[in-house]
CSV table of C-alpha atoms and ligand atoms in Angstrom, one decimal:
chain,number,residue,atom,x,y,z
A,213,MET,CA,-1.8,18.8,17.9
A,214,SER,CA,-1.1,18.7,14.2
A,215,THR,CA,-1.5,15.5,12.2
A,216,SER,CA,0.6,14.6,9.2
A,217,ARG,CA,-0.7,12.4,6.5
A,218,VAL,CA,1.8,9.6,5.8
A,219,LEU,CA,1.8,8.4,2.2
A,220,SER,CA,3.1,5.0,1.3
A,221,THR,CA,4.9,6.6,-1.6
A,222,ASP,CA,7.0,8.6,0.8
A,223,PRO,CA,8.6,6.2,3.2
A,224,VAL,CA,10.8,7.6,5.9
A,225,ARG,CA,14.4,7.2,4.9
A,226,LEU,CA,17.1,6.8,7.6
A,227,ALA,CA,20.8,7.0,6.8
A,228,GLY,CA,22.4,3.6,7.2
A,229,TRP,CA,19.1,1.9,8.0
A,230,THR,CA,19.7,-1.9,7.8
A,231,TRP,CA,16.2,-3.1,7.5
A,232,GLN,CA,15.1,-0.4,5.0
A,233,PRO,CA,15.3,-2.9,2.0
A,234,PHE,CA,12.5,-4.9,3.7
A,235,LEU,CA,10.3,-1.9,4.1
A,236,ASP,CA,11.1,-0.9,0.5
A,237,ASP,CA,10.0,-4.4,-0.6
A,238,ALA,CA,6.7,-4.1,1.4
A,239,VAL,CA,5.9,-0.6,0.2
A,240,GLN,CA,6.5,-1.7,-3.4
A,241,ALA,CA,4.3,-4.8,-3.0
A,242,LEU,CA,1.5,-2.7,-1.6
A,243,GLN,CA,1.6,-0.2,-4.5
A,244,PRO,CA,-1.1,-2.0,-6.7
A,245,LEU,CA,-3.6,-1.8,-3.8
A,246,ASN,CA,-4.6,1.8,-4.1
A,247,VAL,CA,-2.9,2.9,-0.9
A,248,GLU,CA,-4.2,6.0,1.0
A,249,PRO,CA,-2.6,8.0,3.8
A,250,TYR,CA,-3.1,6.9,7.4
A,251,PRO,CA,-3.0,9.7,9.8
A,252,VAL,CA,-0.2,9.7,12.3
A,253,ASP,CA,0.2,12.4,14.9
A,254,ASN,CA,3.3,14.6,14.2
A,255,GLN,CA,5.0,13.7,17.4
A,256,PHE,CA,5.1,10.1,16.4
A,257,LEU,CA,6.2,10.5,12.8
A,258,GLN,CA,9.8,10.9,13.8
A,259,ARG,CA,11.2,11.2,17.3
A,260,ASP,CA,14.8,12.0,17.9
A,261,ASP,CA,16.6,11.7,21.2
A,262,GLN,CA,20.0,10.9,22.6
A,263,THR,CA,21.1,7.9,24.5
A,264,GLY,CA,24.3,6.5,25.9
A,265,SER,CA,26.3,8.2,28.6
A,266,LYS,CA,26.8,11.9,29.2
A,267,ALA,CA,30.4,11.6,28.1
A,268,ASN,CA,29.5,9.4,25.1
A,269,PRO,CA,26.0,10.1,23.8
A,270,PHE,CA,24.6,9.0,20.5
A,271,PRO,CA,21.4,9.7,18.6
A,272,VAL,CA,18.4,7.5,18.5
A,273,THR,CA,15.5,7.9,16.1
A,274,THR,CA,12.1,6.2,16.0
A,275,ALA,CA,10.2,6.8,12.7
A,276,THR,CA,6.8,5.7,11.7
A,277,TRP,CA,5.4,4.9,8.3
A,278,ALA,CA,1.7,4.1,7.7
A,279,CYS,CA,-1.0,3.7,5.1
A,280,GLN,CA,-4.4,2.1,4.6
A,281,THR,CA,-6.3,0.5,1.8
A,282,GLN,CA,-9.8,-0.7,1.2
A,283,LYS,CA,-9.1,-4.1,3.0
A,284,TYR,CA,-6.5,-2.9,5.5
A,285,ARG,CA,-7.6,-0.8,8.5
A,286,GLN,CA,-3.9,0.1,9.1
A,287,VAL,CA,-0.6,-0.8,7.7
A,288,ARG,CA,2.3,0.5,9.8
A,289,ALA,CA,6.0,0.3,10.2
A,290,ALA,CA,8.0,1.3,13.3
A,291,CYS,CA,11.7,1.9,12.5
A,292,VAL,CA,14.1,2.3,15.3
A,293,ASN,CA,17.6,3.4,14.5
A,294,ALA,CA,19.9,3.6,17.4
A,295,GLY,CA,23.3,3.3,15.9
A,296,ARG,CA,25.3,0.7,17.7
A,297,ALA,CA,22.5,0.1,20.3
A,298,ALA,CA,19.7,-1.2,18.1
A,299,SER,CA,18.1,-1.3,14.6
A,300,VAL,CA,14.5,-2.4,14.3
A,301,LEU,CA,11.8,-2.8,11.7
A,302,ASN,CA,8.4,-3.8,13.2
A,303,PHE,CA,5.9,-4.1,10.5
A,304,VAL,CA,2.2,-5.0,11.0
A,305,ILE,CA,-0.7,-5.1,8.6
A,306,ASN,CA,-4.1,-4.8,10.4
A,307,PRO,CA,-6.9,-6.0,8.1
A,308,SER,CA,-10.3,-4.5,8.2
A,309,SER,CA,-12.7,-6.7,10.3
A,310,GLN,CA,-14.9,-6.8,7.2
A,311,PHE,CA,-12.5,-9.4,5.7
A,312,ASP,CA,-11.6,-12.8,7.1
A,313,LEU,CA,-7.8,-12.2,7.1
A,314,PRO,CA,-5.1,-12.8,9.6
A,315,PHE,CA,-2.6,-10.1,10.6
A,316,PHE,CA,0.8,-9.8,8.8
A,317,GLY,CA,3.5,-9.4,11.4
A,318,GLY,CA,7.2,-8.9,11.0
A,319,ASP,CA,9.7,-8.2,13.8
A,320,LEU,CA,13.2,-7.6,12.6
A,321,VAL,CA,15.4,-6.7,15.5
A,322,THR,CA,19.2,-6.1,15.6
A,323,LEU,CA,20.8,-5.7,19.0
A,324,PRO,CA,24.5,-5.8,20.0
A,325,SER,CA,23.9,-9.5,20.9
A,326,GLY,CA,22.6,-10.4,17.4
A,327,HIS,CA,19.6,-10.4,15.1
A,328,LEU,CA,16.2,-11.6,16.4
A,329,LEU,CA,13.7,-12.2,13.6
A,330,ALA,CA,10.0,-13.1,13.7
A,331,LEU,CA,7.6,-13.5,10.8
A,332,ASP,CA,4.0,-14.7,10.8
A,333,LEU,CA,0.5,-14.4,9.6
A,334,GLN,CA,-1.2,-14.2,13.0
A,335,PRO,CA,-4.8,-15.3,13.6
A,336,ALA,CA,-7.5,-13.1,15.1
A,337,ASP,CA,-9.0,-16.3,16.5
A,338,LYS,CA,-6.8,-19.4,16.6
A,339,ASN,CA,-9.7,-21.6,17.6
A,340,ASP,CA,-11.7,-20.8,14.5
A,341,PRO,CA,-10.8,-23.2,11.7
A,342,ASP,CA,-12.8,-21.2,9.1
A,343,HIS,CA,-10.4,-18.3,9.9
A,344,THR,CA,-7.1,-20.3,10.2
A,345,GLN,CA,-7.2,-23.4,8.0
A,346,PRO,CA,-7.4,-21.7,4.6
A,347,VAL,CA,-4.4,-19.6,5.6
A,348,TRP,CA,-2.4,-22.4,7.2
A,349,ASP,CA,-2.9,-24.8,4.3
A,350,ARG,CA,-1.1,-22.4,2.0
A,351,LEU,CA,1.4,-20.9,4.5
A,352,MET,CA,2.8,-24.2,6.0
A,353,PRO,CA,4.7,-25.2,2.8
A,354,ILE,CA,6.3,-21.7,2.7
A,355,PHE,CA,7.2,-22.0,6.4
A,356,GLU,CA,8.7,-25.5,6.0
A,357,ARG,CA,10.8,-24.4,3.1
A,358,TRP,CA,12.4,-21.5,4.9
A,359,ARG,CA,12.5,-22.9,8.4
A,360,GLN,CA,15.0,-25.7,7.5
A,361,GLU,CA,17.4,-23.0,6.5
A,362,LEU,CA,17.3,-21.2,9.8
A,363,PRO,CA,18.3,-22.0,13.4
A,364,ASP,CA,15.3,-22.1,15.8
A,365,GLY,CA,14.9,-19.0,17.9
A,366,GLY,CA,14.1,-20.8,21.1
A,367,PRO,CA,11.1,-20.8,23.4
A,368,ILE,CA,8.3,-18.2,23.2
A,369,PRO,CA,6.3,-17.2,26.3
A,370,GLU,CA,3.4,-19.7,26.8
A,371,GLU,CA,0.9,-16.8,27.1
A,372,ALA,CA,1.8,-15.8,23.5
A,373,GLN,CA,0.6,-19.1,22.1
A,374,PRO,CA,-2.9,-18.0,21.1
A,375,TYR,CA,-1.6,-15.2,19.0
A,376,PHE,CA,0.8,-16.9,16.6
A,377,SER,CA,0.3,-19.5,13.9
A,378,PRO,CA,2.1,-22.9,13.4
A,379,ALA,CA,4.0,-21.1,10.7
A,380,PHE,CA,5.6,-18.7,13.1
A,381,LEU,CA,9.1,-18.2,11.7
A,382,TRP,CA,11.4,-17.3,14.5
A,383,THR,CA,15.2,-17.3,14.5
A,384,ARG,CA,18.3,-15.7,16.0
A,385,LEU,CA,21.3,-14.9,13.9
A,386,PRO,CA,24.8,-13.7,14.6
A,387,LEU,CA,25.9,-10.2,13.6
A,388,GLY,CA,28.5,-10.0,10.9
A,389,GLU,CA,29.0,-11.6,7.5
A,390,GLU,CA,27.4,-14.9,8.3
A,391,GLY,CA,24.2,-13.4,9.6
A,392,ASP,CA,24.2,-10.8,6.7
A,393,GLN,CA,24.4,-13.6,4.2
A,394,ILE,CA,21.5,-15.5,5.7
A,395,ILE,CA,19.4,-12.4,5.9
A,396,ALA,CA,20.0,-11.7,2.2
A,397,SER,CA,19.5,-15.2,0.9
A,398,ILE,CA,16.9,-16.6,3.4
A,399,VAL,CA,15.2,-14.0,5.5
A,400,ARG,CA,14.4,-11.5,2.8
A,401,PRO,CA,12.9,-14.0,0.4
A,402,ALA,CA,11.0,-15.6,3.3
A,403,PHE,CA,9.6,-12.1,4.2
A,404,ASN,CA,8.5,-11.6,0.6
A,405,ASP,CA,6.9,-15.1,0.4
A,406,TYR,CA,4.9,-14.4,3.5
A,407,LEU,CA,3.9,-11.0,2.2
A,408,ASN,CA,3.0,-12.2,-1.3
A,409,LEU,CA,0.8,-15.0,0.1
A,410,TYR,CA,-0.8,-12.3,2.4
A,411,LEU,CA,-1.5,-10.1,-0.6
A,412,GLU,CA,-3.0,-13.1,-2.5
A,413,LEU,CA,-5.3,-13.9,0.4
A,414,THR,CA,-6.3,-10.2,0.5
A,415,SER,CA,-7.2,-10.0,-3.2
A,416,GLU,CA,-9.4,-13.1,-2.8
A,417,ALA,CA,-11.1,-12.0,0.4
A,418,GLU,CA,-14.7,-10.9,0.2
A,419,ALA,CA,-16.7,-8.9,2.7
A,420,VAL,CA,-18.2,-11.1,5.5
A,421,SER,CA,-21.6,-10.8,7.2
A,422,ALA,CA,-22.1,-8.2,10.0
A,423,GLU,CA,-22.2,-11.1,12.5
A,424,ARG,CA,-18.9,-12.5,11.3
A,425,GLN,CA,-17.4,-9.1,11.3
A,426,GLN,CA,-18.2,-8.7,15.0
A,427,HIS,CA,-16.6,-12.0,15.7
A,428,LEU,CA,-13.4,-11.0,13.8
A,429,LEU,CA,-13.3,-7.6,15.5
A,430,ALA,CA,-13.5,-9.2,18.9
A,431,GLY,CA,-10.5,-11.4,18.1
A,432,GLN,CA,-8.6,-8.5,16.6
A,433,ARG,CA,-9.1,-6.5,19.8
A,434,ARG,CA,-7.8,-9.4,22.0
A,435,TYR,CA,-4.7,-9.6,19.8
A,436,THR,CA,-4.1,-5.9,19.7
A,437,THR,CA,-4.5,-5.6,23.5
A,438,TYR,CA,-2.1,-8.4,24.0
A,439,ARG,CA,0.5,-6.9,21.7
A,440,ALA,CA,0.2,-3.5,23.4
A,441,GLU,CA,0.4,-5.0,26.9
A,442,LYS,CA,3.4,-7.2,26.1
A,443,ASP,CA,5.3,-5.1,23.6
A,444,PRO,CA,8.9,-6.4,23.9
A,445,ALA,CA,10.1,-3.0,22.7
A,446,ARG,CA,8.6,-1.1,25.7
A,447,GLY,CA,11.8,-1.1,27.8
A,448,MET,CA,14.0,0.0,24.9
A,449,LEU,CA,11.6,2.7,23.7
A,450,THR,CA,11.2,4.0,27.3
A,451,ARG,CA,15.0,4.2,27.7
A,452,PHE,CA,15.3,6.1,24.4
A,453,HIS,CA,12.3,8.4,24.4
A,454,GLY,CA,10.8,8.3,27.9
A,455,GLY,CA,7.7,6.6,29.4
A,456,GLU,CA,5.1,9.1,28.5
A,457,TRP,CA,5.9,9.3,24.8
A,458,THR,CA,6.4,5.5,24.6
A,459,GLU,CA,3.0,4.6,26.2
A,460,ALA,CA,1.2,7.1,23.9
A,461,TYR,CA,3.1,5.6,20.9
A,462,ILE,CA,2.2,2.0,21.8
A,463,HIS,CA,-1.5,2.7,22.4
A,464,SER,CA,-2.3,5.4,19.9
A,465,VAL,CA,-0.1,4.4,16.9
A,466,LEU,CA,1.5,0.9,17.1
A,467,PHE,CA,-1.6,-0.9,18.5
A,468,ASP,CA,-4.4,1.6,18.0
A,469,LEU,CA,-7.5,-0.6,17.4
B,22,DBV,N1,8.4,-5.6,18.9
B,22,DBV,C1,7.2,-5.0,18.7
B,22,DBV,C2,7.4,-3.6,18.3
B,22,DBV,C3,8.7,-3.4,18.3
B,22,DBV,C4,9.4,-4.6,18.7
B,22,DBV,C5,6.2,-2.7,18.0
B,22,DBV,C6,8.8,-1.0,17.8
B,22,DBV,O1,6.1,-5.6,18.8
B,22,DBV,C7,10.8,-4.7,18.8
B,22,DBV,C8,9.4,-2.1,18.0
B,22,DBV,N2,11.0,-7.1,19.6
B,22,DBV,C9,11.4,-5.8,19.6
B,22,DBV,C10,12.6,-5.6,20.4
B,22,DBV,C11,12.8,-6.9,20.9
B,22,DBV,C12,11.8,-7.8,20.5
B,22,DBV,C13,11.8,-9.2,20.9
B,22,DBV,C14,13.3,-4.4,20.5
B,22,DBV,C15,14.0,-7.3,21.8
B,22,DBV,C16,13.6,-7.0,23.3
B,22,DBV,C17,14.8,-7.2,24.1
B,22,DBV,O2,15.5,-8.2,24.0
B,22,DBV,O3,15.1,-6.2,24.8
B,22,DBV,C18,8.2,-11.5,18.4
B,22,DBV,N3,9.9,-10.1,19.4
B,22,DBV,C19,10.8,-10.1,20.4
B,22,DBV,C20,10.6,-11.4,21.1
B,22,DBV,C21,9.6,-12.0,20.4
B,22,DBV,C22,9.2,-11.2,19.4
B,22,DBV,C23,9.1,-13.4,20.7
B,22,DBV,C24,11.4,-11.9,22.3
B,22,DBV,C25,10.7,-11.5,23.5
B,22,DBV,C26,11.4,-11.8,24.7
B,22,DBV,O4,12.6,-12.3,24.6
B,22,DBV,O5,10.8,-11.6,25.8
B,22,DBV,N4,7.0,-9.6,18.0
B,22,DBV,C27,6.9,-10.9,18.5
B,22,DBV,C28,5.9,-11.5,17.6
B,22,DBV,C29,5.6,-10.7,16.6
B,22,DBV,C30,6.3,-9.5,16.8
B,22,DBV,C31,5.4,-12.9,17.9
B,22,DBV,C32,4.8,-11.0,15.4
B,22,DBV,C33,5.3,-11.4,14.3
B,22,DBV,O6,6.2,-8.5,16.1
């Protein structure tokens, strides 16, 4: 099986891709970090299929972009473009366990029923104040600022609690002009504020002891296992691309620790 090297300077471009500006912002923000390719198997770089009915089929594409840096084990974006059915950017930064950093997570999902938006710096161990407090002290004011501009997204599964922070920004917005306006004026700057704080924390982070690294790695594995098991995109990806491809994609690309 051939492997392509995905370079951050060469993001996948999709015609009419709604969330592309967010990925462009992220790629741009990562530029100063000396990004290197992260290997992604060819079959996952871009997968094209058809969905809809026999009489009225339409194309669906899932594309992957990835890179790594000295302090990030894996940075990856999953971009789903399914025309009138769905448009998704799921973006995760997985830090190296050598550094005491949370995950950066963004889930920007557009469905016929509306936009569903999640943004967070997620802890590897929520019960470890050395890991969480320095992040939350700086993240909470950013969260408070943007949260008041957005409707609350509603309840989250109880079992997900250990995996997100008190600054979990979570909203649902209507399709159309009103939603577009809020995405441009609130969601995009919020995304960039979270990302810029994350990059600041990254530049300040220093390598931890081997013992600390083991602790962080264990937490990262719990988080990654949870995300892979509960991936809310599983149903959609399975419909679009089949079960075999989807399971391999979830376990060997999206959540590959
Ligand atoms: N979510 C992923 C990946 C996706 C993806 C890898 C490749 O983790 C998309 C795509 N999320 C996606 C889709 C839906 C959601 C929903 C397609 C809609 C599912 C559907 O309605 O059919 C945040 N995302 C959700 C939900 C939550 C999150 C809470 C609603 C789940 C539900 O209603 O059951 N995802 C969740 C989260 C982060 C995240 C906390 C971290 C920032 O990425």
